[in-house]
Amino acid sequence: MAPEFVAQLLTDRLDATHTDVRGDGHHFYAKLASPRFAGLGLLARHRLVKDALKDVIDSGELHALSLEKTLTPEEWAAAQ
């Protein structure tokens, strides 16, 4: 699985406005912004991402994903 594919999944499934995904095909690191994170705490944001990718995680297609940042679009813009 390529980092670009993981980024596309995040964009499609979470309406992500920004994605930065790095990885070696098995282990990935992601920073993303989604309006769906508004009003959610860190744990709830991470759970939302893991739930959105449940099928590819359960199948073993996506082995490991570390979430470095899960921000709203406004938080992303402020961090730039």
XYZ file of N, CA and C in Angstrom:
240
model
N 0.853 -1.169 0.000
C 0.000 0.000 0.000
C 0.903 1.237 0.000
N 0.590 2.179 -0.843
C 1.376 3.399 -0.968
C 0.820 4.499 -0.055
N 1.691 5.401 0.408
C 1.219 6.516 1.232
C 0.122 7.336 0.546
N 0.218 7.460 -0.763
C -0.790 8.220 -1.504
C -2.161 7.563 -1.421
N -2.180 6.234 -1.387
C -3.447 5.508 -1.270
C -4.070 5.724 0.106
N -3.239 5.689 1.143
C -3.730 5.951 2.502
C -4.269 7.376 2.583
N -3.554 8.325 2.000
C -4.009 9.718 1.991
C -5.353 9.844 1.288
N -5.523 9.121 0.179
C -6.792 9.174 -0.551
C -7.928 8.571 0.271
N -7.654 7.472 0.978
C -8.668 6.886 1.852
C -9.101 7.893 2.919
N -8.144 8.570 3.522
C -8.458 9.560 4.555
C -9.269 10.712 3.977
N -8.902 11.143 2.793
C -9.634 12.229 2.138
C -11.067 11.804 1.848
N -11.215 10.623 1.274
C -12.543 10.142 0.888
C -13.439 9.821 2.083
N -12.871 9.183 3.076
C -13.690 8.674 4.171
C -13.898 9.651 5.321
N -13.024 10.644 5.420
C -13.142 11.609 6.519
C -13.297 13.045 6.021
N -13.481 13.207 4.728
C -13.566 14.544 4.134
C -12.352 15.377 4.518
N -11.187 14.735 4.570
C -9.966 15.436 4.973
C -9.653 16.553 3.985
N -9.321 17.697 4.531
C -8.959 18.846 3.697
C -7.457 18.922 3.497
N -6.701 18.306 4.378
C -5.243 18.254 4.275
C -4.785 16.890 4.764
N -3.840 16.291 4.046
C -3.249 15.036 4.496
C -1.752 15.072 4.234
N -1.011 14.498 5.138
C 0.426 14.307 4.986
C 0.686 12.904 5.512
N 0.903 11.968 4.589
C 1.095 10.570 4.962
C 2.461 10.115 4.460
N 3.222 9.535 5.358
C 4.526 8.958 5.031
C 4.510 7.499 5.471
N 5.305 6.684 4.800
C 5.379 5.294 5.216
C 6.157 4.449 4.243
N 6.358 3.190 4.659
C 7.170 2.262 3.877
C 6.351 1.140 3.236
N 5.050 1.283 3.237
C 4.190 0.242 2.683
C 3.541 -0.622 3.742
N 4.088 -0.610 4.949
C 3.529 -1.377 6.055
C 3.207 -0.497 7.258
N 4.095 0.428 7.548
C 3.922 1.346 8.673
C 3.795 2.762 8.128
N 2.765 3.463 8.592
C 2.488 4.802 8.087
C 2.378 5.799 9.240
N 2.681 7.047 8.922
C 2.572 8.168 9.848
C 1.729 9.219 9.150
N 0.703 9.722 9.838
C -0.214 10.642 9.180
C -0.476 11.884 10.018
N -0.582 12.991 9.301
C -1.091 14.256 9.834
C -2.259 14.598 8.932
N -3.395 14.949 9.523
C -4.534 15.277 8.681
C -5.454 16.280 9.351
N -6.200 16.950 8.507
C -7.211 17.899 8.964
C -8.545 17.497 8.360
N -9.564 17.531 9.217
C -10.913 17.192 8.769
C -11.916 18.004 9.581
N -12.946 18.517 8.922
C -13.995 19.214 9.668
C -14.738 18.286 10.621
N -14.645 16.987 10.405
C -15.316 16.019 11.280
C -14.698 15.968 12.682
N -13.514 16.542 12.842
C -12.854 16.547 14.148
C -13.359 17.660 15.065
N -14.136 18.577 14.528
C -14.620 19.714 15.327
C -15.381 19.221 16.549
N -15.021 19.751 17.684
C -15.698 19.428 18.931
C -15.292 18.105 19.558
N -14.346 17.384 18.946
C -13.910 16.098 19.466
C -12.560 16.220 20.153
N -12.367 15.445 21.197
C -11.079 15.365 21.855
C -10.136 14.471 21.056
N -8.885 14.415 21.500
C -7.866 13.662 20.787
C -8.228 12.183 20.628
N -8.648 11.540 21.686
C -8.989 10.124 21.615
C -10.146 9.873 20.647
N -11.153 10.717 20.686
C -12.301 10.567 19.780
C -11.882 10.786 18.324
N -10.972 11.701 18.093
C -10.471 11.931 16.728
C -9.733 10.702 16.216
N -8.875 10.148 17.061
C -8.126 8.960 16.654
C -9.058 7.778 16.428
N -10.050 7.640 17.267
C -11.030 6.559 17.106
C -11.785 6.726 15.790
N -12.136 7.947 15.436
C -12.841 8.214 14.189
C -11.999 7.776 12.989
N -10.708 8.069 13.032
C -9.814 7.670 11.940
C -9.723 6.150 11.870
N -9.478 5.510 12.994
C -9.350 4.043 13.013
C -10.649 3.378 12.543
N -11.798 3.909 12.942
C -13.078 3.356 12.488
C -13.255 3.526 10.979
N -12.805 4.663 10.453
C -12.935 4.920 9.013
C -12.068 3.963 8.188
N -10.985 3.485 8.783
C -10.064 2.604 8.066
C -10.163 1.148 8.534
N -11.196 0.843 9.285
C -11.342 -0.477 9.910
C -11.215 -1.615 8.912
N -11.804 -1.498 7.752
C -11.771 -2.598 6.790
C -10.354 -2.903 6.304
N -9.558 -1.875 6.016
C -8.194 -2.125 5.524
C -7.250 -2.512 6.658
N -7.568 -2.112 7.881
C -6.774 -2.544 9.038
C -7.089 -4.008 9.344
N -8.373 -4.343 9.397
C -8.780 -5.713 9.701
C -8.296 -6.714 8.654
N -8.227 -6.293 7.405
C -7.781 -7.196 6.334
C -6.271 -7.393 6.346
N -5.555 -6.551 7.089
C -4.096 -6.621 7.105
C -3.454 -5.822 6.000
N -4.276 -5.232 5.138
C -3.755 -4.421 4.041
C -3.007 -3.196 4.592
N -3.525 -2.633 5.657
C -2.872 -1.522 6.358
C -2.437 -2.069 7.707
N -1.126 -2.204 7.879
C -0.611 -2.866 9.076
C -0.559 -1.935 10.282
N 0.000 -0.742 10.110
C 0.149 0.167 11.253
C 0.020 1.612 10.790
N -0.706 2.389 11.569
C -0.886 3.807 11.279
C -0.715 4.591 12.572
N 0.282 5.453 12.584
C 0.497 6.351 13.716
C -0.049 7.715 13.345
N -0.919 8.238 14.177
C -1.521 9.543 13.918
C -0.722 10.597 14.664
N 0.003 11.403 13.918
C 0.838 12.439 14.512
C 0.048 13.684 14.850
N -0.890 14.050 13.968
C -1.753 15.206 14.208
C -3.109 14.938 13.582
N -4.145 15.241 14.331
C -5.517 15.175 13.821
C -6.151 16.515 14.186
N -6.269 17.368 13.191
C -6.679 18.749 13.405
C -7.934 19.087 12.607
N -8.631 20.129 13.051
C -9.681 20.696 12.224
C -8.984 21.556 11.161
N -9.666 21.909 10.086
C -9.041 22.785 9.093
C -8.567 24.118 9.704
N -9.316 24.633 10.670
C -8.925 25.888 11.311
C -7.646 25.710 12.145
N -7.554 24.574 12.838
C -6.344 24.288 13.617
C -5.143 24.098 12.694
N -5.366 23.454 11.554
C -4.308 23.237 10.574
C -3.782 24.595 10.080
N -4.708 25.486 9.710
C -4.314 26.798 9.192
C -3.543 27.587 10.246
N -3.955 27.508 11.488
C -3.269 28.238 12.572
C -1.887 27.680 12.827
N -1.685 26.396 12.554
C -0.390 25.758 12.801
C 0.624 26.026 11.701
N 0.173 26.549 10.581
C 1.075 26.806 9.437
C 1.829 28.100 9.596
